[in-house]
PDB file of C-alpha atoms in Angstrom:
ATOM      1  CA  UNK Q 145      18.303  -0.910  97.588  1.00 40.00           C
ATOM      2  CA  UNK Q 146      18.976  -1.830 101.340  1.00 38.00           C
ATOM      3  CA  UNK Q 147      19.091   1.633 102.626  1.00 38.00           C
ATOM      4  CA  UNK Q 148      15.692   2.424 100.958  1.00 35.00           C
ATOM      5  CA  UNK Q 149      14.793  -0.822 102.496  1.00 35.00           C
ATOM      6  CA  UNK Q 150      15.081   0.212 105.385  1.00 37.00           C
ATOM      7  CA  UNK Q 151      13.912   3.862 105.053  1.00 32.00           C
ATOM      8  CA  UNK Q 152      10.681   3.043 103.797  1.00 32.00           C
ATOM      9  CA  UNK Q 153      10.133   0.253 106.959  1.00 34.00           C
ATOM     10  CA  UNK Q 154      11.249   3.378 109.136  1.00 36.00           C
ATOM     11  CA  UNK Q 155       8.596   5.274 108.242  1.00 35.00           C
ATOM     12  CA  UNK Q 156       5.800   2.623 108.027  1.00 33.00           C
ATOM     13  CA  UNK Q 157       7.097   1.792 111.903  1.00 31.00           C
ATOM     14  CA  UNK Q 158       7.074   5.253 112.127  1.00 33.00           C
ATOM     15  CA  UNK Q 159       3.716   6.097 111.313  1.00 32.00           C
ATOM     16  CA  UNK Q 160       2.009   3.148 112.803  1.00 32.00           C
ATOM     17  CA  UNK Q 161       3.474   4.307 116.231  1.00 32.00           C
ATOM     18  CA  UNK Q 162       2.498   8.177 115.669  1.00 35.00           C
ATOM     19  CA  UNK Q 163       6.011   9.100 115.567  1.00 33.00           C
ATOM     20  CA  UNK Q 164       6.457  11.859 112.789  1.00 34.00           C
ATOM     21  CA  UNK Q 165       2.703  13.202 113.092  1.00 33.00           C
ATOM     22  CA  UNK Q 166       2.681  16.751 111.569  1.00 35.00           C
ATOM     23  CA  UNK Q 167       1.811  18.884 114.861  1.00 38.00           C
ATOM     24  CA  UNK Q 168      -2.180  18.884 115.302  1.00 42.00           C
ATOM     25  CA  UNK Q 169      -2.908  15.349 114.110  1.00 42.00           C
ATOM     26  CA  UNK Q 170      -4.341  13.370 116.601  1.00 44.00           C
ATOM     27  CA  UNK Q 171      -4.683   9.519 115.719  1.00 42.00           C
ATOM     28  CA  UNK Q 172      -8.628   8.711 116.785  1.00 44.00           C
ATOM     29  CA  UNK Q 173      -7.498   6.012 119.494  1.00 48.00           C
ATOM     30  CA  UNK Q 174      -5.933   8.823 121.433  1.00 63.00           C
ATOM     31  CA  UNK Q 175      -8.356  12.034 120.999  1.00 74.00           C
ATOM     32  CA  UNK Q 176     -10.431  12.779 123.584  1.00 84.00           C
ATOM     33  CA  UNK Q 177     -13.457  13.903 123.177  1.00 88.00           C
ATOM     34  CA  UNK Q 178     -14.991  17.239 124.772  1.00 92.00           C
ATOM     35  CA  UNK Q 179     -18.066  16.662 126.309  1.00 92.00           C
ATOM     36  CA  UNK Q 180     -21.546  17.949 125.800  1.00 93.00           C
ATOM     37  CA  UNK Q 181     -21.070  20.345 128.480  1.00 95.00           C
ATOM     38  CA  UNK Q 182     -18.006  22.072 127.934  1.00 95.00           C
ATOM     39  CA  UNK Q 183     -19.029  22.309 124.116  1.00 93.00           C
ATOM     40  CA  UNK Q 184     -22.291  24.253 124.902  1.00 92.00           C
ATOM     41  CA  UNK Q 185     -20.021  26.962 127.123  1.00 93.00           C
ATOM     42  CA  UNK Q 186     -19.580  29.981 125.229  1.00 89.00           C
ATOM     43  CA  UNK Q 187     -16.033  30.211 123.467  1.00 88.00           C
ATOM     44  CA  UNK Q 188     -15.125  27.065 124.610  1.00 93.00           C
ATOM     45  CA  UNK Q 189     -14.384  25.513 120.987  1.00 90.00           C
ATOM     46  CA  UNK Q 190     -12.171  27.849 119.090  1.00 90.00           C
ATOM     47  CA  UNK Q 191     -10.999  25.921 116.340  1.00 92.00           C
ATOM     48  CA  UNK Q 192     -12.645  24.194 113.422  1.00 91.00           C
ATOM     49  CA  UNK Q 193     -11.495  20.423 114.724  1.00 92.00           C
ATOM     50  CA  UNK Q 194     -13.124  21.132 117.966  1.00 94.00           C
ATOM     51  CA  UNK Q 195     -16.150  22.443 116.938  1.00 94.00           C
ATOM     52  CA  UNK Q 196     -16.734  19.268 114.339  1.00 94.00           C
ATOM     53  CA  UNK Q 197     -15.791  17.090 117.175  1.00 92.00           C
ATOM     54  CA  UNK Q 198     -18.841  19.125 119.408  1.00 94.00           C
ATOM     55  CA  UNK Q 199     -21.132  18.442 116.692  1.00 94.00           C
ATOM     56  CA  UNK Q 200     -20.613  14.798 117.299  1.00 91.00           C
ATOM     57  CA  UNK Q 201     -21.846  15.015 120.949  1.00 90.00           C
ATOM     58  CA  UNK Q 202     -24.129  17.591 121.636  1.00 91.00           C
ATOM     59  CA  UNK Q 203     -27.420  15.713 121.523  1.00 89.00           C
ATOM     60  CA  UNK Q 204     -29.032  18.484 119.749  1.00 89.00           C
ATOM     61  CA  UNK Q 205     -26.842  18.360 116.523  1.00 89.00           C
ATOM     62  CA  UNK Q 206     -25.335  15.864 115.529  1.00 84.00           C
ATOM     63  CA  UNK Q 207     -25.491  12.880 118.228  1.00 86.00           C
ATOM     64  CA  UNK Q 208     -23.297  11.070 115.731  1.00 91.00           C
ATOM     65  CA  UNK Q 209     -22.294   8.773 118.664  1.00 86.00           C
ATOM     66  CA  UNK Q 210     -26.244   7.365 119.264  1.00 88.00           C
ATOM     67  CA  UNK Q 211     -25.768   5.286 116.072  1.00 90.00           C
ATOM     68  CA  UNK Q 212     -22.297   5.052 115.052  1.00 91.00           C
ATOM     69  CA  UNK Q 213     -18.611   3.528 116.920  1.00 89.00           C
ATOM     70  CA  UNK Q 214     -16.360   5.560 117.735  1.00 86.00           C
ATOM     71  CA  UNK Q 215     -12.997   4.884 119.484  1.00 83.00           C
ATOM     72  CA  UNK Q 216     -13.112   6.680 123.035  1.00 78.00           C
ATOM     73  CA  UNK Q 217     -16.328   7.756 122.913  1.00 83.00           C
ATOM     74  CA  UNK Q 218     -19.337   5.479 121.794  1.00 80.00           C
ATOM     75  CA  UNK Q 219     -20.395   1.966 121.124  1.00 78.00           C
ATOM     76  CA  UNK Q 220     -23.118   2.679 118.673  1.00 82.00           C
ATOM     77  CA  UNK Q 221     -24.018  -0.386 116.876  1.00 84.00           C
ATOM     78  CA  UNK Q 222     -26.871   1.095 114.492  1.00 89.00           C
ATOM     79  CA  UNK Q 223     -24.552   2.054 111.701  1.00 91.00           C
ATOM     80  CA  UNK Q 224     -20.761   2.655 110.258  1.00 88.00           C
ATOM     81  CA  UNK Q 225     -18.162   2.780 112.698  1.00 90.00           C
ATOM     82  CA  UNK Q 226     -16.283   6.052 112.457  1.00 90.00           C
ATOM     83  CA  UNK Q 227     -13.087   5.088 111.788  1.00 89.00           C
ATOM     84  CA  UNK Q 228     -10.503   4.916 109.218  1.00 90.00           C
ATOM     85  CA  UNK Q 229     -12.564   7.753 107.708  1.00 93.00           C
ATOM     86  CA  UNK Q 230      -9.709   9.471 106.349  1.00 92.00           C
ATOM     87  CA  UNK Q 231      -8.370   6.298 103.582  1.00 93.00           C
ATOM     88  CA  UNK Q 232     -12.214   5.774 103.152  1.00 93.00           C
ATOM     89  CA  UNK Q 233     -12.807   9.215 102.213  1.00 95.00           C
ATOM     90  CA  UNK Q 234      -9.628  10.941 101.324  1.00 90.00           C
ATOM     91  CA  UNK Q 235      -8.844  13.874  98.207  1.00 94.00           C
ATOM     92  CA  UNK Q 236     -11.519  16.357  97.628  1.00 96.00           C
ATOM     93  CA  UNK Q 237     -14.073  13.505  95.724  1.00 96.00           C
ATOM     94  CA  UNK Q 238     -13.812  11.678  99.363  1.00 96.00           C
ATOM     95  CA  UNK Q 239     -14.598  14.577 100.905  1.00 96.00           C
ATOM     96  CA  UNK Q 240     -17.466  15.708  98.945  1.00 96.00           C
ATOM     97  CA  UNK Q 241     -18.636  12.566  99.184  1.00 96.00           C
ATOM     98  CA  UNK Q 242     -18.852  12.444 102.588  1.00 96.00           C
ATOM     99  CA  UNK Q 243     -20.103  16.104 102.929  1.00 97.00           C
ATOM    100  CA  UNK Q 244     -22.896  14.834 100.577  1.00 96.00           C
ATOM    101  CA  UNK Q 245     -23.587  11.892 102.806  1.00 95.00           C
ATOM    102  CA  UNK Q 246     -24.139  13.604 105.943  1.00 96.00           C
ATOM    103  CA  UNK Q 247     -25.837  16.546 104.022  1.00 96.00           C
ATOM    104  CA  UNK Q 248     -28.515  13.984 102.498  1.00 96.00           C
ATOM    105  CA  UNK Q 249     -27.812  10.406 103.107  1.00 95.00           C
ATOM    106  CA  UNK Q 250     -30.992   9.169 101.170  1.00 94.00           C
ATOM    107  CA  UNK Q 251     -29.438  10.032  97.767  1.00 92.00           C
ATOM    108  CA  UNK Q 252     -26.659   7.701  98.258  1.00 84.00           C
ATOM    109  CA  UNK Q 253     -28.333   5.029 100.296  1.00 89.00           C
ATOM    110  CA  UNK Q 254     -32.229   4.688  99.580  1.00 89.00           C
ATOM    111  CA  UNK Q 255     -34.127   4.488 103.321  1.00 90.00           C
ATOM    112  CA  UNK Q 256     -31.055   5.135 105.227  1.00 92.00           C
ATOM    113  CA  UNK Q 257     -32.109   5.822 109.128  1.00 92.00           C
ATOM    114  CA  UNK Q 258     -29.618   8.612 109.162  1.00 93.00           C
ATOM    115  CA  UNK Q 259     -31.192  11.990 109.267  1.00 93.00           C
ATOM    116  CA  UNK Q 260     -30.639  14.508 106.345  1.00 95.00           C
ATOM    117  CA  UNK Q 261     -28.688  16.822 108.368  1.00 95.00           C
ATOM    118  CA  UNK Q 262     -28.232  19.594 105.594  1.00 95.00           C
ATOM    119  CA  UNK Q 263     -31.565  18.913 104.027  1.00 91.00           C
ATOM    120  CA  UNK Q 264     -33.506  19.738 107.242  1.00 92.00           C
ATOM    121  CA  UNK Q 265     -31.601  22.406 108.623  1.00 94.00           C
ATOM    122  CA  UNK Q 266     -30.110  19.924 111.372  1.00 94.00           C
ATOM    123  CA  UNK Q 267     -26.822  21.402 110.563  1.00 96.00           C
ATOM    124  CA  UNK Q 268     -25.664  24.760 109.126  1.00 96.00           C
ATOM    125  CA  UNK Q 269     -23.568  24.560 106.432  1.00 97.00           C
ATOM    126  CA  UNK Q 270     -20.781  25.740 108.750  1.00 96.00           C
ATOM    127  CA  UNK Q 271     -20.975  23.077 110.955  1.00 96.00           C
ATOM    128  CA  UNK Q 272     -20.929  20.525 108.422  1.00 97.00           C
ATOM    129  CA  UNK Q 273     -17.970  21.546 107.349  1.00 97.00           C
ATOM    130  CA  UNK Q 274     -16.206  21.405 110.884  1.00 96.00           C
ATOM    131  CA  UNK Q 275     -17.986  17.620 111.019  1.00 95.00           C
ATOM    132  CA  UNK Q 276     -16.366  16.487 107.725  1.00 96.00           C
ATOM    133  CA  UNK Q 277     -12.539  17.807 108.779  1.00 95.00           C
ATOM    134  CA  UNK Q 278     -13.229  16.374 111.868  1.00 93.00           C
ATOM    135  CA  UNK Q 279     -14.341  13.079 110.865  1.00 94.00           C
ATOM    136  CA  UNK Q 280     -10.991  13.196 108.034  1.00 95.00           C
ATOM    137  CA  UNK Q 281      -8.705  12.894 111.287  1.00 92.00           C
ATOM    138  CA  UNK Q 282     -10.281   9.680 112.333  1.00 88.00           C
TER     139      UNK Q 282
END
């Protein structure tokens, strides 16, 4: 009983230090951002993360940060901080969930200021995608 004891407090200290993250995981305090520049350069994002994460600033998508915290990047105070989205959102029923939120927020929250992304065209369905497993690693 000791020995799990003390396995299972090895990996809470474990994880609450980022020790034993699989390769790729970034904890949200330490990811840094691209900025709006380098994300509108051709070929610059590569990977699915990065291109949800250049969603979030480039003013002419998603501009997540004008309304919403988020460690190292904004201090939006308008709505939800983005954070802890993964244990708020996790499985596939999180997931859709939050797909369906940023897709058309009005059908989960009646006169919601946040745009209907997917609705209008904002966003292709592509890039919400990239947005949603980007947002799961915060």
């Amino acid at each position: 009983m000791r020995k799990t004891m003390q396995v299972v407090l090895g990996a809470a200290v474990a994880t609450v230090m980022g020790f034993g993250l699989p390769t790729g995981t970034t904890q949200a305090a330490e990811y840094k951002y691209p900025s709006e520049a380098d994300c509108q350069k051709k070929d610059f994002a590569k990977d699915n993360l990065t291109k949800g994460a250049c969603v979030i600033v480039i003013r002419r998508k998603g501009n997540c940060m004008a309304c919403h915290q988020m460690n190292g990047l904004s201090s939006g105070n308008v709505a939800t901080q983005l954070s802890n989205m993964k244990a708020r959102y996790g499985g596939e029923a999180g997931k859709k969930r939050l797909r369906a939120q940023i897709e058309n927020p009005h059908a989960a929250v009646k006169g919601s200021a946040m745009p209907p992304f997917g609705r209008y065209d904002i966003l292709g369905k592509d890039e919400i995608t990239q947005l949603v497993d980007f947002l799961l690693t915060l």
